[in-house]
Coordinates of C-alpha atoms in Angstrom, one line a residue:
M1 CA 46.7 16.3 4.7
S2 CA 45.9 20.0 4.8
S3 CA 42.5 21.3 5.8
H4 CA 41.8 22.1 2.1
E5 CA 42.6 18.5 1.1
F6 CA 40.5 17.2 4.0
Y7 CA 37.3 19.1 3.0
M8 CA 37.9 18.5 -0.7
Q9 CA 38.3 14.7 -0.1
L10 CA 34.9 14.8 1.7
A11 CA 33.4 16.5 -1.4
L12 CA 35.0 13.9 -3.7
D13 CA 33.8 11.0 -1.6
N14 CA 30.2 12.4 -1.7
A15 CA 30.4 12.9 -5.4
M16 CA 31.8 9.4 -6.1
A17 CA 28.8 7.9 -4.3
M18 CA 26.6 9.1 -7.2
K19 CA 28.6 7.2 -9.9
G20 CA 26.3 5.9 -12.6
Q21 CA 23.5 8.3 -11.6
T22 CA 24.4 11.7 -13.1
D23 CA 25.1 10.9 -16.8
P24 CA 25.8 12.7 -19.0
N25 CA 26.6 15.3 -16.4
P26 CA 29.8 15.1 -14.2
L27 CA 30.1 13.8 -10.7
V28 CA 30.3 16.9 -8.4
G29 CA 30.5 17.3 -4.7
S30 CA 30.6 20.4 -2.5
V31 CA 31.2 21.3 1.1
I32 CA 30.7 24.7 2.8
V33 CA 32.8 25.5 5.9
N34 CA 32.4 28.5 8.2
N35 CA 34.4 29.1 11.4
N36 CA 35.9 25.7 11.1
R37 CA 32.5 24.0 11.0
I38 CA 30.9 22.2 8.1
V39 CA 27.6 24.1 7.5
G40 CA 26.6 22.7 4.1
I41 CA 27.1 19.6 2.0
G42 CA 25.8 19.0 -1.5
T43 CA 26.1 16.4 -4.3
H44 CA 24.8 16.5 -7.8
L45 CA 22.2 13.7 -7.9
K46 CA 20.8 13.6 -11.5
A47 CA 21.1 15.5 -14.8
G48 CA 18.6 18.4 -14.8
E49 CA 18.4 18.7 -11.0
P50 CA 20.2 21.3 -8.8
H51 CA 24.0 21.1 -8.8
A52 CA 26.1 20.2 -5.8
E53 CA 26.8 23.9 -4.9
I54 CA 23.1 24.7 -4.8
H55 CA 22.3 21.8 -2.4
A56 CA 25.2 22.9 -0.1
I57 CA 24.1 26.6 -0.2
R58 CA 20.5 25.6 0.6
M59 CA 21.7 23.4 3.5
A60 CA 23.9 26.2 4.9
G61 CA 21.4 29.0 4.6
E62 CA 22.7 32.2 6.3
N63 CA 25.7 30.2 7.6
A64 CA 27.1 30.3 4.0
R65 CA 27.8 34.0 4.3
G66 CA 31.5 34.7 4.9
G67 CA 32.3 31.0 4.5
T68 CA 34.5 28.9 2.2
I69 CA 33.0 26.5 -0.4
Y70 CA 34.9 23.5 -1.6
V71 CA 33.7 22.1 -5.0
T72 CA 35.2 19.3 -7.0
L73 CA 34.6 21.0 -10.4
E74 CA 34.6 24.7 -11.4
P75 CA 31.2 26.2 -10.7
C76 CA 29.2 26.6 -14.0
S77 CA 28.8 30.0 -15.6
H78 CA 26.1 29.3 -18.1
H79 CA 22.3 28.9 -18.1
G80 CA 21.3 25.3 -18.8
R81 CA 18.5 23.4 -17.2
T82 CA 19.7 25.1 -14.0
G83 CA 21.1 28.5 -13.3
P84 CA 24.8 29.4 -13.0
C85 CA 26.3 28.1 -9.8
A86 CA 29.0 30.8 -9.9
I87 CA 26.3 33.5 -9.6
A88 CA 24.6 31.6 -6.8
I89 CA 27.8 31.5 -4.8
V90 CA 28.3 35.3 -5.2
E91 CA 24.7 35.9 -4.1
A92 CA 25.2 33.6 -1.0
G93 CA 27.9 35.9 0.3
I94 CA 30.6 33.2 0.3
K95 CA 34.1 34.8 0.6
K96 CA 36.4 32.0 -0.8
V97 CA 36.0 29.2 -3.3
V98 CA 38.3 26.2 -3.4
I99 CA 38.1 24.2 -6.7
S100 CA 39.6 20.8 -7.5
T101 CA 39.6 21.1 -11.3
L102 CA 38.5 23.6 -13.9
D103 CA 35.8 22.7 -16.4
P104 CA 37.4 20.6 -19.1
N105 CA 35.2 22.1 -21.8
P106 CA 37.6 24.6 -23.5
L107 CA 34.6 26.8 -24.4
V108 CA 33.7 27.5 -20.8
S109 CA 36.8 26.6 -18.8
G110 CA 37.7 29.5 -16.5
N111 CA 34.5 31.5 -17.0
G112 CA 33.2 30.4 -13.6
V113 CA 36.4 31.5 -11.9
K114 CA 36.2 34.9 -13.7
I115 CA 32.7 35.5 -12.4
L116 CA 33.8 34.8 -8.9
E117 CA 37.0 36.8 -9.1
D118 CA 35.2 39.8 -10.7
A119 CA 32.9 39.7 -7.6
G120 CA 35.9 40.0 -5.3
I121 CA 35.8 36.4 -4.2
E122 CA 39.1 34.6 -3.5
V123 CA 39.6 31.5 -5.6
E124 CA 42.0 28.7 -5.2
V125 CA 42.3 25.9 -7.8
N126 CA 43.9 22.5 -8.2
I127 CA 43.3 20.9 -4.8
L128 CA 43.4 17.0 -5.3
Q129 CA 43.0 17.7 -9.0
E130 CA 44.2 14.3 -10.2
K131 CA 41.6 12.5 -8.1
S132 CA 38.9 14.8 -9.5
R133 CA 40.0 14.2 -13.0
K134 CA 40.0 10.5 -12.7
M135 CA 36.6 10.5 -11.0
N136 CA 35.2 12.4 -14.0
E137 CA 37.2 10.6 -16.7
V138 CA 33.9 9.8 -18.5
F139 CA 32.6 13.4 -18.5
N140 CA 36.0 14.9 -19.3
K141 CA 36.2 12.9 -22.6
F142 CA 32.5 13.2 -23.6
I143 CA 32.3 17.0 -23.1
V144 CA 35.3 17.6 -25.4
E145 CA 35.1 14.8 -28.0
K146 CA 31.3 14.2 -28.0
I147 CA 31.8 10.4 -28.0
P148 CA 31.5 8.0 -25.1
F149 CA 34.3 6.9 -22.8
V150 CA 34.9 3.3 -23.7
T151 CA 35.7 0.6 -21.0
L152 CA 36.6 -2.9 -22.2
K153 CA 36.0 -5.6 -19.7
S154 CA 36.9 -9.3 -19.9
G155 CA 36.9 -12.3 -17.6
I156 CA 39.9 -14.5 -18.5
T157 CA 41.9 -17.4 -17.3
L158 CA 45.5 -17.0 -16.3
D159 CA 46.5 -18.2 -19.8
G160 CA 44.4 -15.5 -21.4
K161 CA 41.4 -17.6 -22.5
I162 CA 37.7 -16.6 -22.4
A163 CA 36.3 -20.0 -23.2
S164 CA 37.3 -23.6 -23.7
H165 CA 37.8 -25.1 -27.2
S166 CA 34.1 -26.2 -27.1
N167 CA 33.2 -22.5 -26.4
N168 CA 32.1 -23.2 -22.8
S169 CA 32.7 -20.2 -20.7
K170 CA 30.4 -20.6 -17.6
W171 CA 32.0 -19.7 -15.3
I172 CA 35.6 -18.6 -15.7
T173 CA 35.4 -16.0 -12.9
S174 CA 34.0 -16.2 -9.4
P175 CA 30.6 -15.0 -8.1
E176 CA 32.4 -12.1 -6.5
S177 CA 33.8 -11.0 -9.8
R178 CA 30.5 -11.3 -11.5
L179 CA 28.9 -9.1 -8.9
D180 CA 31.6 -6.5 -9.5
V181 CA 30.8 -6.6 -13.2
H182 CA 27.2 -5.8 -12.4
Q183 CA 28.3 -2.7 -10.6
L184 CA 30.3 -1.8 -13.8
R185 CA 27.2 -2.2 -15.8
N186 CA 25.3 0.0 -13.4
E187 CA 27.9 2.7 -13.9
N188 CA 27.7 2.7 -17.7
Q189 CA 25.0 4.0 -19.9
A190 CA 25.4 1.4 -22.6
I191 CA 26.9 -2.1 -22.9
L192 CA 28.2 -3.6 -26.2
V193 CA 28.6 -7.1 -27.6
G194 CA 28.8 -8.7 -31.0
V195 CA 26.0 -10.7 -32.5
N196 CA 28.0 -14.0 -32.0
T197 CA 27.8 -13.5 -28.3
V198 CA 24.1 -13.1 -28.5
I199 CA 23.8 -16.3 -30.7
H200 CA 26.1 -18.4 -28.5
D201 CA 25.3 -17.2 -25.0
D202 CA 21.8 -15.5 -25.3
P203 CA 22.7 -13.0 -22.5
E204 CA 20.4 -10.5 -20.9
L205 CA 23.1 -7.9 -20.5
T206 CA 21.3 -6.4 -17.5
T207 CA 22.4 -5.2 -14.1
R208 CA 21.4 -7.6 -11.3
I209 CA 22.1 -5.6 -8.2
P210 CA 19.6 -3.8 -5.9
N211 CA 18.3 -0.6 -7.6
G212 CA 20.7 -1.2 -10.4
R213 CA 20.4 0.6 -13.8
N214 CA 20.1 -1.5 -16.9
P215 CA 22.3 0.0 -19.6
I216 CA 21.2 0.3 -23.2
R217 CA 22.2 -2.9 -25.0
V218 CA 24.2 -2.3 -28.2
I219 CA 24.7 -5.2 -30.6
L220 CA 27.0 -5.1 -33.6
D221 CA 25.6 -7.2 -36.4
S222 CA 26.8 -6.5 -40.0
T223 CA 24.1 -8.7 -41.7
L224 CA 21.3 -8.8 -39.1
K225 CA 21.5 -12.4 -38.3
I226 CA 20.5 -11.8 -34.7
P227 CA 17.8 -14.3 -33.5
V228 CA 14.4 -12.5 -33.1
D229 CA 13.7 -14.8 -30.1
S230 CA 16.9 -13.9 -28.2
K231 CA 16.5 -12.3 -24.7
V232 CA 17.8 -8.9 -25.8
M233 CA 15.1 -8.8 -28.4
T234 CA 12.2 -10.0 -26.3
D235 CA 12.6 -9.5 -22.6
N236 CA 11.9 -5.7 -22.5
L237 CA 14.3 -5.3 -19.6
A238 CA 16.3 -2.6 -21.3
E239 CA 16.5 -0.8 -24.7
T240 CA 18.3 -2.7 -27.4
W241 CA 20.1 -0.9 -30.3
V242 CA 21.5 -2.8 -33.2
F243 CA 24.2 -1.4 -35.5
T244 CA 24.5 -3.0 -38.9
S245 CA 26.1 -2.4 -42.3
E246 CA 24.7 -1.5 -45.7
R247 CA 24.7 -5.1 -46.7
H248 CA 22.0 -5.9 -44.0
D249 CA 18.8 -7.9 -44.7
N250 CA 16.2 -5.1 -45.1
D251 CA 13.3 -7.4 -44.3
K252 CA 15.0 -8.3 -41.0
K253 CA 15.6 -4.6 -40.3
V254 CA 11.8 -3.9 -40.6
Q255 CA 11.1 -6.9 -38.4
L256 CA 13.4 -5.7 -35.7
E257 CA 12.0 -2.2 -35.8
E258 CA 8.5 -3.6 -35.4
L259 CA 9.8 -5.2 -32.2
G260 CA 10.8 -1.8 -30.9
I261 CA 14.5 -2.3 -31.6
R262 CA 16.4 0.8 -32.9
V263 CA 18.5 -0.2 -35.9
F264 CA 21.4 2.0 -37.2
V265 CA 23.3 1.6 -40.4
A266 CA 27.0 2.3 -39.6
G267 CA 29.3 1.0 -42.2
T268 CA 29.5 -0.3 -45.8
Y269 CA 30.6 -3.9 -45.5
Q270 CA 31.2 -4.2 -41.8
V271 CA 30.0 -2.1 -38.8
N272 CA 32.4 0.8 -38.4
P273 CA 33.3 1.3 -34.7
H274 CA 34.0 5.0 -35.2
Q275 CA 30.5 5.5 -36.6
V276 CA 29.0 3.6 -33.7
L277 CA 30.7 5.8 -31.1
K278 CA 29.6 8.9 -33.1
V279 CA 26.0 7.8 -33.1
L280 CA 26.1 7.0 -29.4
G281 CA 27.5 10.4 -28.6
E282 CA 24.8 12.1 -30.7
N283 CA 22.3 10.3 -28.5
L284 CA 24.0 11.6 -25.3
I285 CA 25.6 8.2 -24.4
S286 CA 28.7 9.2 -22.5
S287 CA 29.9 5.8 -21.2
L288 CA 30.1 2.5 -23.0
L289 CA 31.1 -0.9 -21.5
I290 CA 32.3 -3.5 -24.0
E291 CA 31.7 -7.1 -23.0
G292 CA 32.4 -8.8 -26.3
G293 CA 34.5 -11.7 -27.5
G294 CA 38.0 -11.6 -29.0
T295 CA 36.8 -10.3 -32.4
I296 CA 34.9 -7.3 -31.0
N297 CA 37.7 -6.5 -28.5
A298 CA 40.2 -6.5 -31.3
V299 CA 38.1 -4.2 -33.4
F300 CA 38.1 -1.5 -30.7
L301 CA 41.6 -2.1 -29.5
E302 CA 43.1 -2.0 -33.0
N303 CA 41.2 1.2 -33.8
K304 CA 42.6 2.7 -30.6
L305 CA 39.1 3.3 -29.2
V306 CA 39.4 1.7 -25.8
D307 CA 40.0 4.3 -23.0
K308 CA 40.1 1.9 -20.1
A309 CA 40.6 -1.9 -19.8
I310 CA 39.4 -4.1 -16.9
F311 CA 40.4 -7.7 -16.7
Y312 CA 39.2 -10.2 -14.1
I313 CA 41.8 -12.9 -14.1
A314 CA 40.8 -16.3 -12.6
P315 CA 43.6 -18.6 -11.3
K316 CA 42.7 -21.3 -13.8
L317 CA 44.2 -22.8 -16.9
I318 CA 42.3 -24.0 -20.0
G319 CA 45.0 -24.4 -22.7
G320 CA 44.4 -25.5 -26.2
K321 CA 45.3 -23.6 -29.4
D322 CA 41.6 -23.5 -30.4
S323 CA 40.4 -22.0 -27.1
P324 CA 39.6 -18.3 -27.8
S325 CA 41.5 -15.5 -26.2
F326 CA 40.1 -12.1 -25.2
F327 CA 42.1 -10.3 -28.0
G328 CA 41.5 -11.8 -31.4
G329 CA 42.0 -10.4 -34.9
A330 CA 45.3 -10.5 -36.8
G331 CA 47.2 -9.4 -33.7
I332 CA 50.3 -7.2 -33.3
E333 CA 53.2 -8.0 -35.7
K334 CA 56.1 -6.5 -33.8
M335 CA 56.6 -6.2 -30.0
A336 CA 57.5 -2.6 -30.5
D337 CA 53.9 -2.0 -31.6
A338 CA 52.3 -3.8 -28.6
I339 CA 49.6 -1.9 -26.7
E340 CA 50.9 -1.0 -23.3
L341 CA 48.7 -0.8 -20.3
D342 CA 49.4 2.3 -18.2
D343 CA 48.4 3.3 -14.7
L344 CA 47.8 -0.3 -13.7
T345 CA 46.1 -1.2 -10.4
V346 CA 45.5 -4.7 -9.1
T347 CA 42.9 -5.7 -6.5
Q348 CA 41.7 -9.1 -5.4
V349 CA 38.0 -9.9 -5.9
G350 CA 37.2 -13.2 -4.3
P351 CA 39.8 -15.7 -5.7
D352 CA 40.3 -13.6 -8.8
Y353 CA 42.4 -10.6 -9.5
K354 CA 41.0 -7.4 -11.1
F355 CA 43.4 -5.5 -13.3
T356 CA 42.4 -1.9 -14.1
S357 CA 44.4 0.0 -16.7
Y358 CA 44.5 2.5 -19.5
P359 CA 45.8 1.4 -22.9
K360 CA 48.7 3.4 -24.2
Y361 CA 48.7 3.4 -28.0
K362 CA 51.7 4.0 -30.2

């Protein structure tokens, strides 16, 4: 590992520690080095607060002058809720900037580098860029497409089932896997299920880890048959948004809104998943975790809307043709059209195995 990679990895590690805290902003870390000494370290902590470079410059003080700053994402060049970091770097007297990746937004990409180079600062780009891109996969999609990065999660048996034929599903996976899922919830701004999951399981859909963030609960319900006494309607632990179709019960819609539930009409006969993502994006929701059943999973997979798939596979067998699987719907007709899972990694979580992958659509 070169010295550039060493310091950039430190910046990446610090940035990654803030996962789930900076939305809809990216994860960014920064390290300032002068005379082979680390003199400043910074991490972006929360949207609207100073960026990583500013924290590092403040920590370094006069020691920043003549030094090298490592930053995981191209320093910003525009005035937002904070000032341009590129200009702050110039004013700090830093002589070299090492960047992992350029800003993915095509409207601003390269502008930060231009400001630095116009000021006579040496710039080097693409150090550990793949790690940086994967770390900010949510931001990279949202800033360009204006819709959330979608992660589908499912806990399944080795034979692909999510419940028994009697619809019993507690518990397929281990306590260790369920704790890992709560971390996933903490990292996403919203969590989505279908109304049947609410009716059958009455889940809270909250994050039960210390200092965890409860995501906005998104329920798809084409006719508004959701029980008004369900936990997501009454517990006030997190916001609940319901997406319905034009054939919804209007009296029920009024009743839900009186309970403080936001109701969106997104579709004519059924809820349109494309419209759901569009509305979420318009409300600055950059990350969505799907924890639905086979029908909801099929809707998003068949519409090629799932960016990342995470499966917790328990070493158990249920069997039975009537036991539901995690991927319902009509299914794929030809093997040539099957959805492939790319960039697959496998880790053991308790007795279970966690498969993380990226669907590759035809």
